[in-house]
């Protein structure tokens, strides 16, 4: 659906692509350096907004925020490390499987009905991911 809210997933996609590309540029540095710059890039703009929107979270919300932060840190560290070791298109292809994991968790945890659009989208993501991995493997065997 076309709506002003479409700017958020597009913006997220652009930011994630930039993050992967910059992680590749910083591959000579330790992955924690990449995480630092990622955190700094989020911290600076949010520090301008948060003072006007902040309210004290409940203990459960705070625990959830900490867990999300830890999972995000492990994920970003893994992407930074993998971008040192593998071609960026192959690394990015694995990131696209996030949509499949999200669908699986929605079905399993929230009992969302799996429909034809989800199935076709999952097949598309799996197909593109497989193509990118095999394409990159073939390119690097030749060179």
Short mmCIF file of N, CA and C in Angstrom, two decimals:
data_model
loop_
_atom_site.label_atom_id
_atom_site.label_comp_id
_atom_site.label_asym_id
_atom_site.label_seq_id
_atom_site.Cartn_x
_atom_site.Cartn_y
_atom_site.Cartn_z
N UNK A 1 0.85 -1.18 0.00
CA UNK A 1 0.00 0.00 0.00
C UNK A 1 0.89 1.23 0.00
N UNK A 2 0.48 2.20 -0.78
CA UNK A 2 1.21 3.46 -0.85
C UNK A 2 0.67 4.39 0.24
N UNK A 3 1.55 4.77 1.14
CA UNK A 3 1.19 5.71 2.20
C UNK A 3 2.46 6.39 2.67
N UNK A 4 2.33 7.46 3.43
CA UNK A 4 3.54 8.13 3.94
C UNK A 4 4.39 7.22 4.83
N UNK A 5 3.78 6.20 5.42
CA UNK A 5 4.53 5.30 6.30
C UNK A 5 5.53 4.45 5.53
N UNK A 6 5.42 4.38 4.22
CA UNK A 6 6.35 3.59 3.41
C UNK A 6 7.78 4.13 3.51
N UNK A 7 7.91 5.38 3.92
CA UNK A 7 9.24 5.98 4.05
C UNK A 7 10.08 5.26 5.10
N UNK A 8 9.42 4.69 6.14
CA UNK A 8 10.17 4.04 7.20
C UNK A 8 10.86 2.75 6.74
N UNK A 9 10.16 1.80 6.10
CA UNK A 9 10.89 0.61 5.64
C UNK A 9 11.91 0.93 4.54
N UNK A 10 11.61 1.91 3.71
CA UNK A 10 12.59 2.29 2.69
C UNK A 10 13.82 2.89 3.36
N UNK A 11 13.60 3.76 4.33
CA UNK A 11 14.72 4.35 5.08
C UNK A 11 15.53 3.30 5.81
N UNK A 12 14.85 2.33 6.39
CA UNK A 12 15.55 1.24 7.08
C UNK A 12 16.40 0.45 6.11
N UNK A 13 15.85 0.15 4.94
CA UNK A 13 16.61 -0.58 3.93
C UNK A 13 17.84 0.18 3.48
N UNK A 14 17.69 1.47 3.27
CA UNK A 14 18.83 2.31 2.86
C UNK A 14 19.88 2.33 3.97
N UNK A 15 19.44 2.53 5.20
CA UNK A 15 20.39 2.59 6.33
C UNK A 15 21.11 1.26 6.51
N UNK A 16 20.39 0.15 6.38
CA UNK A 16 21.02 -1.15 6.55
C UNK A 16 22.01 -1.41 5.42
N UNK A 17 21.66 -1.01 4.20
CA UNK A 17 22.59 -1.17 3.08
C UNK A 17 23.85 -0.34 3.29
N UNK A 18 23.67 0.88 3.77
CA UNK A 18 24.84 1.72 4.07
C UNK A 18 25.68 1.09 5.17
N UNK A 19 25.02 0.54 6.17
CA UNK A 19 25.76 -0.10 7.26
C UNK A 19 26.60 -1.26 6.73
N UNK A 20 26.01 -2.10 5.90
CA UNK A 20 26.77 -3.22 5.34
C UNK A 20 27.94 -2.74 4.49
N UNK A 21 27.68 -1.74 3.66
CA UNK A 21 28.74 -1.22 2.79
C UNK A 21 29.87 -0.59 3.61
N UNK A 22 29.51 0.18 4.63
CA UNK A 22 30.54 0.81 5.46
C UNK A 22 31.28 -0.23 6.31
N UNK A 23 30.57 -1.29 6.71
CA UNK A 23 31.26 -2.38 7.42
C UNK A 23 32.31 -3.00 6.53
N UNK A 24 31.99 -3.10 5.26
CA UNK A 24 32.95 -3.67 4.30
C UNK A 24 34.16 -2.74 4.15
N UNK A 25 33.91 -1.43 4.12
CA UNK A 25 35.00 -0.46 4.01
C UNK A 25 35.88 -0.53 5.26
N UNK A 26 35.25 -0.73 6.42
CA UNK A 26 36.00 -0.77 7.68
C UNK A 26 36.52 -2.17 8.01
N UNK A 27 36.54 -3.08 7.04
CA UNK A 27 36.91 -4.46 7.34
C UNK A 27 38.34 -4.61 7.83
N UNK A 28 39.19 -3.62 7.56
CA UNK A 28 40.56 -3.70 8.07
C UNK A 28 40.61 -3.38 9.56
N UNK A 29 39.55 -2.76 10.07
CA UNK A 29 39.46 -2.46 11.49
C UNK A 29 38.77 -3.61 12.21
N UNK A 30 38.89 -3.65 13.50
CA UNK A 30 38.19 -4.65 14.32
C UNK A 30 36.68 -4.41 14.20
N UNK A 31 35.86 -5.46 14.19
CA UNK A 31 34.40 -5.28 14.08
C UNK A 31 33.81 -4.37 15.16
N UNK A 32 34.45 -4.28 16.31
CA UNK A 32 33.93 -3.38 17.35
C UNK A 32 34.03 -1.92 16.93
N UNK A 33 35.00 -1.61 16.07
CA UNK A 33 35.09 -0.24 15.54
C UNK A 33 33.86 0.06 14.70
N UNK A 34 33.45 -0.89 13.87
CA UNK A 34 32.24 -0.74 13.07
C UNK A 34 31.02 -0.57 13.96
N UNK A 35 30.95 -1.37 15.03
CA UNK A 35 29.83 -1.23 15.96
C UNK A 35 29.82 0.13 16.63
N UNK A 36 31.01 0.64 16.96
CA UNK A 36 31.09 1.96 17.58
C UNK A 36 30.53 3.04 16.65
N UNK A 37 30.94 3.00 15.39
CA UNK A 37 30.46 4.01 14.44
C UNK A 37 28.96 3.86 14.18
N UNK A 38 28.48 2.62 14.18
CA UNK A 38 27.04 2.40 14.02
C UNK A 38 26.29 3.00 15.21
N UNK A 39 26.78 2.72 16.41
CA UNK A 39 26.13 3.25 17.61
C UNK A 39 26.19 4.78 17.63
N UNK A 40 27.32 5.32 17.22
CA UNK A 40 27.46 6.78 17.19
C UNK A 40 26.49 7.40 16.19
N UNK A 41 26.33 6.74 15.04
CA UNK A 41 25.41 7.23 14.02
C UNK A 41 23.95 7.19 14.46
N UNK A 42 23.63 6.32 15.40
CA UNK A 42 22.27 6.27 15.96
C UNK A 42 22.16 7.22 17.15
N UNK A 43 23.19 7.25 17.98
CA UNK A 43 23.16 8.04 19.20
C UNK A 43 23.01 9.54 18.94
N UNK A 44 23.76 10.06 17.99
CA UNK A 44 23.76 11.51 17.76
C UNK A 44 22.37 12.02 17.36
N UNK A 45 21.72 11.46 16.33
CA UNK A 45 20.39 11.99 15.99
C UNK A 45 19.35 11.73 17.08
N UNK A 46 19.42 10.56 17.73
CA UNK A 46 18.43 10.27 18.76
C UNK A 46 18.60 11.13 20.00
N UNK A 47 19.83 11.53 20.30
CA UNK A 47 20.05 12.37 21.47
C UNK A 47 19.41 13.74 21.32
N UNK A 48 19.11 14.13 20.09
CA UNK A 48 18.42 15.40 19.87
C UNK A 48 16.90 15.27 20.09
N UNK A 49 16.37 14.06 19.95
CA UNK A 49 14.93 13.84 20.02
C UNK A 49 14.48 13.28 21.37
N UNK A 50 15.27 12.36 21.92
CA UNK A 50 14.86 11.63 23.12
C UNK A 50 14.51 12.53 24.31
N UNK A 51 15.23 13.61 24.58
CA UNK A 51 14.86 14.42 25.75
C UNK A 51 13.41 14.94 25.72
N UNK A 52 12.86 15.06 24.54
CA UNK A 52 11.49 15.56 24.42
C UNK A 52 10.45 14.45 24.46
N UNK A 53 10.87 13.21 24.26
CA UNK A 53 9.92 12.09 24.18
C UNK A 53 10.09 11.05 25.29
N UNK A 54 11.15 11.12 26.06
CA UNK A 54 11.48 10.07 27.02
C UNK A 54 10.50 10.03 28.18
N UNK A 55 10.14 8.82 28.55
CA UNK A 55 9.45 8.58 29.82
C UNK A 55 10.03 7.30 30.40
N UNK A 56 10.05 7.20 31.70
CA UNK A 56 10.69 6.07 32.36
C UNK A 56 9.96 4.78 32.03
N UNK A 57 10.68 3.79 31.46
CA UNK A 57 10.03 2.52 31.12
C UNK A 57 9.83 1.66 32.36
N UNK A 58 8.89 0.73 32.25
CA UNK A 58 8.70 -0.23 33.34
C UNK A 58 9.89 -1.19 33.35
N UNK A 59 10.01 -1.96 34.41
CA UNK A 59 11.12 -2.91 34.52
C UNK A 59 11.07 -3.93 33.38
N UNK A 60 9.88 -4.43 33.05
CA UNK A 60 9.75 -5.40 31.96
C UNK A 60 10.15 -4.78 30.62
N UNK A 61 9.74 -3.55 30.39
CA UNK A 61 10.11 -2.86 29.15
C UNK A 61 11.61 -2.63 29.10
N UNK A 62 12.20 -2.27 30.23
CA UNK A 62 13.64 -2.04 30.29
C UNK A 62 14.41 -3.33 30.00
N UNK A 63 13.97 -4.45 30.55
CA UNK A 63 14.59 -5.74 30.27
C UNK A 63 14.46 -6.06 28.78
N UNK A 64 13.29 -5.82 28.21
CA UNK A 64 13.09 -6.03 26.78
C UNK A 64 14.01 -5.18 25.93
N UNK A 65 14.18 -3.92 26.32
CA UNK A 65 15.07 -3.03 25.58
C UNK A 65 16.52 -3.52 25.65
N UNK A 66 16.93 -4.00 26.81
CA UNK A 66 18.29 -4.51 26.97
C UNK A 66 18.49 -5.76 26.12
N UNK A 67 17.50 -6.65 26.13
CA UNK A 67 17.61 -7.88 25.33
C UNK A 67 17.65 -7.56 23.83
N UNK A 68 16.81 -6.64 23.38
CA UNK A 68 16.83 -6.23 21.97
C UNK A 68 18.18 -5.63 21.62
N UNK A 69 18.73 -4.82 22.51
CA UNK A 69 20.04 -4.23 22.27
C UNK A 69 21.14 -5.28 22.17
N UNK A 70 21.10 -6.27 23.05
CA UNK A 70 22.11 -7.33 23.02
C UNK A 70 22.00 -8.17 21.75
N UNK A 71 20.78 -8.53 21.39
CA UNK A 71 20.58 -9.31 20.16
C UNK A 71 21.03 -8.49 18.94
N UNK A 72 20.70 -7.21 18.93
CA UNK A 72 21.13 -6.34 17.83
C UNK A 72 22.64 -6.22 17.76
N UNK A 73 23.27 -6.10 18.92
CA UNK A 73 24.72 -5.99 18.95
C UNK A 73 25.38 -7.26 18.40
N UNK A 74 24.89 -8.41 18.82
CA UNK A 74 25.44 -9.68 18.32
C UNK A 74 25.22 -9.78 16.81
N UNK A 75 24.03 -9.41 16.35
CA UNK A 75 23.75 -9.46 14.92
C UNK A 75 24.64 -8.53 14.11
N UNK A 76 24.78 -7.29 14.57
CA UNK A 76 25.63 -6.34 13.84
C UNK A 76 27.10 -6.74 13.90
N UNK A 77 27.53 -7.27 15.04
CA UNK A 77 28.91 -7.77 15.14
C UNK A 77 29.13 -8.91 14.15
N UNK A 78 28.15 -9.80 14.06
CA UNK A 78 28.25 -10.94 13.14
C UNK A 78 28.33 -10.46 11.69
N UNK A 79 27.50 -9.46 11.34
CA UNK A 79 27.56 -8.92 9.98
C UNK A 79 28.89 -8.23 9.71
N UNK A 80 29.39 -7.49 10.69
CA UNK A 80 30.67 -6.81 10.50
C UNK A 80 31.79 -7.83 10.31
N UNK A 81 31.76 -8.87 11.12
CA UNK A 81 32.79 -9.91 11.02
C UNK A 81 32.67 -10.69 9.72
N UNK A 82 31.44 -11.01 9.33
CA UNK A 82 31.25 -11.77 8.09
C UNK A 82 31.62 -10.94 6.87
N UNK A 83 31.45 -9.61 6.95
CA UNK A 83 31.82 -8.79 5.80
C UNK A 83 33.33 -8.71 5.63
N UNK A 84 34.07 -9.04 6.70
CA UNK A 84 35.52 -9.15 6.56
C UNK A 84 35.92 -10.41 5.80
N UNK A 85 35.10 -11.45 5.96
CA UNK A 85 35.47 -12.77 5.47
C UNK A 85 34.85 -13.16 4.14
N UNK A 86 33.73 -12.52 3.77
CA UNK A 86 33.00 -12.94 2.58
C UNK A 86 32.63 -11.72 1.74
N UNK A 87 32.32 -11.93 0.48
CA UNK A 87 31.88 -10.82 -0.38
C UNK A 87 30.57 -10.22 0.14
N UNK A 88 30.44 -8.92 0.02
CA UNK A 88 29.28 -8.21 0.54
C UNK A 88 27.95 -8.74 -0.01
N UNK A 89 27.81 -9.05 -1.30
CA UNK A 89 26.52 -9.57 -1.77
C UNK A 89 26.12 -10.88 -1.09
N UNK A 90 27.08 -11.72 -0.78
CA UNK A 90 26.75 -12.97 -0.09
C UNK A 90 26.31 -12.69 1.34
N UNK A 91 26.97 -11.75 2.00
CA UNK A 91 26.59 -11.39 3.37
C UNK A 91 25.21 -10.76 3.37
N UNK A 92 24.98 -9.84 2.44
CA UNK A 92 23.68 -9.16 2.38
C UNK A 92 22.56 -10.14 2.07
N UNK A 93 22.86 -11.16 1.29
CA UNK A 93 21.82 -12.14 0.96
C UNK A 93 21.30 -12.82 2.22
N UNK A 94 22.16 -13.10 3.17
CA UNK A 94 21.70 -13.71 4.41
C UNK A 94 20.83 -12.74 5.21
N UNK A 95 21.09 -11.45 5.09
CA UNK A 95 20.27 -10.46 5.80
C UNK A 95 18.83 -10.48 5.30
N UNK A 96 18.65 -10.82 4.04
CA UNK A 96 17.29 -10.85 3.49
C UNK A 96 16.45 -11.97 4.10
N UNK A 97 17.11 -12.97 4.67
CA UNK A 97 16.34 -14.05 5.29
C UNK A 97 15.66 -13.58 6.57
N UNK A 98 15.98 -12.38 7.03
CA UNK A 98 15.32 -11.83 8.22
C UNK A 98 13.81 -11.81 8.04
N UNK A 99 13.35 -11.53 6.85
CA UNK A 99 11.90 -11.50 6.63
C UNK A 99 11.28 -12.87 6.84
N UNK A 100 11.99 -13.92 6.45
CA UNK A 100 11.48 -15.28 6.65
C UNK A 100 11.43 -15.60 8.14
N UNK A 101 12.47 -15.23 8.87
CA UNK A 101 12.47 -15.46 10.32
C UNK A 101 11.34 -14.69 10.99
N UNK A 102 11.11 -13.47 10.55
CA UNK A 102 10.02 -12.68 11.11
C UNK A 102 8.69 -13.35 10.86
N UNK A 103 8.47 -13.83 9.65
CA UNK A 103 7.23 -14.55 9.34
C UNK A 103 7.09 -15.80 10.21
N UNK A 104 8.18 -16.56 10.35
CA UNK A 104 8.13 -17.78 11.16
C UNK A 104 7.77 -17.47 12.61
N UNK A 105 8.40 -16.44 13.17
CA UNK A 105 8.09 -16.08 14.56
C UNK A 105 6.65 -15.58 14.70
N UNK A 106 6.17 -14.83 13.71
CA UNK A 106 4.78 -14.37 13.77
C UNK A 106 3.81 -15.54 13.73
N UNK A 107 4.10 -16.52 12.91
CA UNK A 107 3.22 -17.69 12.82
C UNK A 107 3.30 -18.50 14.11
N UNK A 108 4.51 -18.76 14.60
CA UNK A 108 4.69 -19.62 15.78
C UNK A 108 4.30 -18.95 17.09
N UNK A 109 4.70 -17.70 17.28
CA UNK A 109 4.48 -17.04 18.56
C UNK A 109 3.14 -16.30 18.64
N UNK A 110 2.73 -15.71 17.51
CA UNK A 110 1.52 -14.88 17.54
C UNK A 110 0.36 -15.50 16.79
N UNK A 111 0.56 -16.73 16.30
CA UNK A 111 -0.50 -17.49 15.62
C UNK A 111 -1.09 -16.75 14.43
N UNK A 112 -0.22 -15.99 13.74
CA UNK A 112 -0.64 -15.32 12.52
C UNK A 112 -0.81 -16.37 11.43
N UNK A 113 -1.84 -16.23 10.63
CA UNK A 113 -2.08 -17.20 9.57
C UNK A 113 -1.10 -17.00 8.43
N UNK A 114 -0.49 -18.09 7.99
CA UNK A 114 0.45 -18.07 6.88
C UNK A 114 -0.36 -18.08 5.59
N UNK A 115 -0.23 -17.04 4.77
CA UNK A 115 -1.06 -16.95 3.56
C UNK A 115 -0.20 -17.06 2.30
N UNK A 116 -0.85 -17.00 1.16
CA UNK A 116 -0.17 -17.17 -0.13
C UNK A 116 0.88 -16.09 -0.35
N UNK A 117 0.59 -14.84 0.01
CA UNK A 117 1.56 -13.76 -0.18
C UNK A 117 2.82 -14.01 0.64
N UNK A 118 2.66 -14.50 1.87
CA UNK A 118 3.83 -14.81 2.70
C UNK A 118 4.65 -15.94 2.07
N UNK A 119 3.96 -16.95 1.56
CA UNK A 119 4.63 -18.09 0.94
C UNK A 119 5.40 -17.66 -0.30
N UNK A 120 4.78 -16.88 -1.16
CA UNK A 120 5.43 -16.42 -2.39
C UNK A 120 6.61 -15.51 -2.05
N UNK A 121 6.43 -14.62 -1.09
CA UNK A 121 7.52 -13.74 -0.66
C UNK A 121 8.69 -14.52 -0.09
N UNK A 122 8.38 -15.54 0.71
CA UNK A 122 9.44 -16.38 1.28
C UNK A 122 10.20 -17.12 0.19
N UNK A 123 9.47 -17.66 -0.78
CA UNK A 123 10.13 -18.34 -1.89
C UNK A 123 11.02 -17.39 -2.68
N UNK A 124 10.55 -16.17 -2.87
CA UNK A 124 11.35 -15.16 -3.57
C UNK A 124 12.64 -14.86 -2.81
N UNK A 125 12.53 -14.65 -1.50
CA UNK A 125 13.71 -14.37 -0.69
C UNK A 125 14.68 -15.55 -0.72
N UNK A 126 14.17 -16.76 -0.57
CA UNK A 126 15.02 -17.95 -0.60
C UNK A 126 15.71 -18.07 -1.95
N UNK A 127 14.97 -17.84 -3.03
CA UNK A 127 15.54 -17.93 -4.37
C UNK A 127 16.63 -16.90 -4.61
N UNK A 128 16.39 -15.66 -4.22
CA UNK A 128 17.39 -14.60 -4.40
C UNK A 128 18.62 -14.88 -3.55
N UNK A 129 18.40 -15.31 -2.31
CA UNK A 129 19.52 -15.62 -1.43
C UNK A 129 20.37 -16.75 -2.01
N UNK A 130 19.74 -17.81 -2.46
CA UNK A 130 20.47 -18.94 -3.05
C UNK A 130 21.23 -18.49 -4.30
N UNK A 131 20.58 -17.70 -5.14
CA UNK A 131 21.24 -17.21 -6.35
C UNK A 131 22.47 -16.38 -6.01
N UNK A 132 22.34 -15.46 -5.04
CA UNK A 132 23.47 -14.60 -4.68
C UNK A 132 24.64 -15.42 -4.11
N UNK A 133 24.32 -16.40 -3.29
CA UNK A 133 25.39 -17.20 -2.69
C UNK A 133 26.10 -18.02 -3.77
N UNK A 134 25.35 -18.69 -4.64
CA UNK A 134 25.97 -19.49 -5.69
C UNK A 134 26.70 -18.62 -6.70
N UNK A 135 26.14 -17.45 -7.01
CA UNK A 135 26.78 -16.52 -7.94
C UNK A 135 28.13 -16.05 -7.37
N UNK A 136 28.14 -15.67 -6.11
CA UNK A 136 29.39 -15.20 -5.49
C UNK A 136 30.40 -16.33 -5.39
N UNK A 137 29.93 -17.53 -5.07
CA UNK A 137 30.85 -18.67 -4.98
C UNK A 137 31.47 -18.96 -6.33
N UNK A 138 30.67 -18.88 -7.39
CA UNK A 138 31.17 -19.13 -8.74
C UNK A 138 32.18 -18.05 -9.14
N UNK A 139 31.89 -16.79 -8.81
CA UNK A 139 32.81 -15.69 -9.15
C UNK A 139 34.16 -15.87 -8.46
N UNK A 140 34.15 -16.30 -7.22
CA UNK A 140 35.40 -16.39 -6.48
C UNK A 140 36.17 -17.67 -6.78
N UNK A 141 35.53 -18.66 -7.35
CA UNK A 141 36.26 -19.85 -7.79
C UNK A 141 37.05 -19.55 -9.06
N UNK A 142 36.46 -18.71 -9.94
CA UNK A 142 37.10 -18.39 -11.20
C UNK A 142 38.31 -17.51 -10.99
N UNK A 143 38.19 -16.52 -10.07
CA UNK A 143 39.30 -15.57 -9.90
C UNK A 143 40.41 -16.06 -9.04
#
